[in-house]
CSV table of C-alpha atoms in Angstrom, one decimal:
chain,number,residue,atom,x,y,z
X,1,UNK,CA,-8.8,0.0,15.1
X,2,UNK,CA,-6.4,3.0,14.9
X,3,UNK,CA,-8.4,6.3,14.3
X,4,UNK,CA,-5.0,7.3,12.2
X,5,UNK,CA,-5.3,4.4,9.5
X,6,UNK,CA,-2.3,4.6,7.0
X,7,UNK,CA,-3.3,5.6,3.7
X,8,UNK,CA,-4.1,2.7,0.8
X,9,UNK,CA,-2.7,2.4,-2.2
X,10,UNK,CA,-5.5,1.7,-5.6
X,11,UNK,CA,-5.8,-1.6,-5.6
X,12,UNK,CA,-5.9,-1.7,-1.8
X,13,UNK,CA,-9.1,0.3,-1.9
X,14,UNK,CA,-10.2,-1.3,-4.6
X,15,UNK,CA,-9.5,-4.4,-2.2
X,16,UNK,CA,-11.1,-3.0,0.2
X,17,UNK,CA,-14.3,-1.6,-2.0
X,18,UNK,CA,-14.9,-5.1,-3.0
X,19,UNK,CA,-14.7,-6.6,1.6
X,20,UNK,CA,-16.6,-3.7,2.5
X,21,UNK,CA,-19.7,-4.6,-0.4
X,22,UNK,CA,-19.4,-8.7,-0.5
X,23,UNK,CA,-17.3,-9.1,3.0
X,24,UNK,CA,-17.2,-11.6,4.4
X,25,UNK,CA,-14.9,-12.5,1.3
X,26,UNK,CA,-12.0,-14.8,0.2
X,27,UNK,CA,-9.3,-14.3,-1.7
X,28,UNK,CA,-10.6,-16.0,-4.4
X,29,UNK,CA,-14.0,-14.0,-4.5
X,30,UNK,CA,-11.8,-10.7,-4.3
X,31,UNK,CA,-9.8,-11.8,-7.0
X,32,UNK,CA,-13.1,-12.5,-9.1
X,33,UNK,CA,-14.4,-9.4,-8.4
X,34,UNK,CA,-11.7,-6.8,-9.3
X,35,UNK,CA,-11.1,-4.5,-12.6
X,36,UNK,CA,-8.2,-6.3,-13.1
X,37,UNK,CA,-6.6,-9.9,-13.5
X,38,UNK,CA,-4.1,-10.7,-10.8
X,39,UNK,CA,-3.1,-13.8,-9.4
X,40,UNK,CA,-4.4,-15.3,-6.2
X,41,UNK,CA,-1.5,-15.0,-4.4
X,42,UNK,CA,-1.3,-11.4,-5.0
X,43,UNK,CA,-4.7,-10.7,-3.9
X,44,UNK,CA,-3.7,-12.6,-0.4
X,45,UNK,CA,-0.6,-10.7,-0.3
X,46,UNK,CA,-3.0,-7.2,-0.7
X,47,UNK,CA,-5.1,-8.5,1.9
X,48,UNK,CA,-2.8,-9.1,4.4
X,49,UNK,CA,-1.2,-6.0,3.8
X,50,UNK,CA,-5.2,-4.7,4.8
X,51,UNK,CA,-4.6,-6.7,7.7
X,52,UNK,CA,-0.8,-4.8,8.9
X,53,UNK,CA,-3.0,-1.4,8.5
X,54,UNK,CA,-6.2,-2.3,10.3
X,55,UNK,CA,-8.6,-2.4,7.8
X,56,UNK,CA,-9.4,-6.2,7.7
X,57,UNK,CA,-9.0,-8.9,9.7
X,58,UNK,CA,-9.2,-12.9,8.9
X,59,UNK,CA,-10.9,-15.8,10.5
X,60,UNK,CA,-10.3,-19.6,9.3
X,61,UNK,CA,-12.8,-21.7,7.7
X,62,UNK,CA,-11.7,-25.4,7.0
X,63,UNK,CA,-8.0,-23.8,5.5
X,64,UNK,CA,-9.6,-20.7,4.1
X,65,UNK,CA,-9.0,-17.4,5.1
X,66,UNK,CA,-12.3,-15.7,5.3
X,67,UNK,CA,-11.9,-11.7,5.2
X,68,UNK,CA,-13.5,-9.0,7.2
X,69,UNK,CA,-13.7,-5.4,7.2
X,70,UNK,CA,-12.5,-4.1,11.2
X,71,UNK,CA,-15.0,-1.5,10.7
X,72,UNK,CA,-18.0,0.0,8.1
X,73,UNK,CA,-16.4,2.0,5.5
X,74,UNK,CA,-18.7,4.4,6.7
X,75,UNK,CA,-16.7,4.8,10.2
X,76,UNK,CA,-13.4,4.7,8.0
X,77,UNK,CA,-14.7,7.8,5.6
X,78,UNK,CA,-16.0,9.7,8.9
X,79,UNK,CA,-12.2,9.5,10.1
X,80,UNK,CA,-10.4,10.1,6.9
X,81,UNK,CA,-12.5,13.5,6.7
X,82,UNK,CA,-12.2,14.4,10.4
X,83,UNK,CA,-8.1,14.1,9.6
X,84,UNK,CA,-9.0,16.5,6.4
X,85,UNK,CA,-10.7,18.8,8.7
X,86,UNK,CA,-8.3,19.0,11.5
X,87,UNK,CA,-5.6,19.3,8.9
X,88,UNK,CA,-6.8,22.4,6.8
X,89,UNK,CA,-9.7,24.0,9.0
X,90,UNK,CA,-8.7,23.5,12.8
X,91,UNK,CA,-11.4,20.9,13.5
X,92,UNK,CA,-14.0,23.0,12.5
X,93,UNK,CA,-16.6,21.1,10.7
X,94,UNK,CA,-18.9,24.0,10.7
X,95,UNK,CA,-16.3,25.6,8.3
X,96,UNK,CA,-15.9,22.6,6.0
X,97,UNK,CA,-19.4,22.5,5.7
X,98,UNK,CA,-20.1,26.1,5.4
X,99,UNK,CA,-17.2,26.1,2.5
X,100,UNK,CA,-19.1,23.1,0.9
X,101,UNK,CA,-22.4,25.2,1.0
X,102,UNK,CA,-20.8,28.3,-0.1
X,103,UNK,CA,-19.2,26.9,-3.0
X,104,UNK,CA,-22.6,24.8,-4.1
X,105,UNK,CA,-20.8,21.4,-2.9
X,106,UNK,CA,-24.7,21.0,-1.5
X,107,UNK,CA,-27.9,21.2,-2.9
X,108,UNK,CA,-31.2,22.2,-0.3
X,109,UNK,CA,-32.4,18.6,-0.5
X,110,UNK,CA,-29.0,17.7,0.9
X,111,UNK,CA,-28.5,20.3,3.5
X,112,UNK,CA,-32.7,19.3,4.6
X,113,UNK,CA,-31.0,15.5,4.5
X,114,UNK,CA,-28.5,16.9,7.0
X,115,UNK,CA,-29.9,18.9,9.2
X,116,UNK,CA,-32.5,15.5,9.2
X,117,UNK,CA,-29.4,13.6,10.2
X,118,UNK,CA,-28.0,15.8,13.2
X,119,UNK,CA,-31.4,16.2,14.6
X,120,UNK,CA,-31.8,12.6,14.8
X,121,UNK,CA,-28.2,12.1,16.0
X,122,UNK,CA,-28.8,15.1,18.7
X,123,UNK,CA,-32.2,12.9,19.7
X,124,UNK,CA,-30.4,9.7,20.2
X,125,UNK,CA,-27.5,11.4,22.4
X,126,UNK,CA,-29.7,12.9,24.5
X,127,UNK,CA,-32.1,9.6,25.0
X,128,UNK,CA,-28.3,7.7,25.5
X,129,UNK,CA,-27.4,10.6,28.1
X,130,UNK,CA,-30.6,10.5,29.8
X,131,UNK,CA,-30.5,6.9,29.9
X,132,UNK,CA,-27.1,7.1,31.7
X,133,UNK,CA,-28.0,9.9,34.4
X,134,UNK,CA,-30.8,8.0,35.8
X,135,UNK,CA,-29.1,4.6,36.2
């Protein structure tokens, strides 16, 4: 998948919202599962608009289309926010996150759930790195 996705529309990411929690899905179930009544074929032309950005992809089943997300949502935020912080900081995370601490976007039980996160992150590359240097 690109790492520059094109933007989506409401009712693509509410499209989306739906793969991402129930995927694999079907039209049908996505269609069941929205705020709002639409018809079938308007769900299967959202998702294969999904499908000419990147964001899902379709297998067959019998002569259903079966939807899947390309990648977590997760994954998709991470670059949506890394476009946001090359965009207005630089690429400086530290900044975004300093500016979010600053401004009381984080609370100390979140910062401690951070800092939890990067030292696990900094563990696991360094296990992966080691792993690579003595093979």
């Amino acid at each position: 998948m690109d790492d520059r996705l094109p933007d989506l529309g409401d009712l693509e990411h509410e499209v989306m919202q739906i793969v991402w929690a129930h995927g694999p899905v079907t039209a049908e179930i996505v269609r069941e599962r929205l705020s709002r009544r639409l018809k079938e074929s308007t769900v299967r032309t959202v998702l294969r608009r999904l499908e000419e950005k990147g964001y899902a992809r379709h297998t067959v089943e019998g002569r259903t289309y079966v939807y899947h997300a390309t990648e977590a949502r997760a994954r998709v935020a991470a670059k949506a926010v890394q476009r946001i912080v090359d965009w207005f900081c630089n690429g400086s995370m530290e900044e975004v996150l300093v500016g979010m601490v600053d401004n009381a976007m984080l609370d100390q039980q979140q910062l401690r759930a951070l800092a939890d996160q990067v030292a696990k992150a900094k563990k696991a590359r360094g296990v992966k790195r080691n792993d690579r240097s003595s093979g």
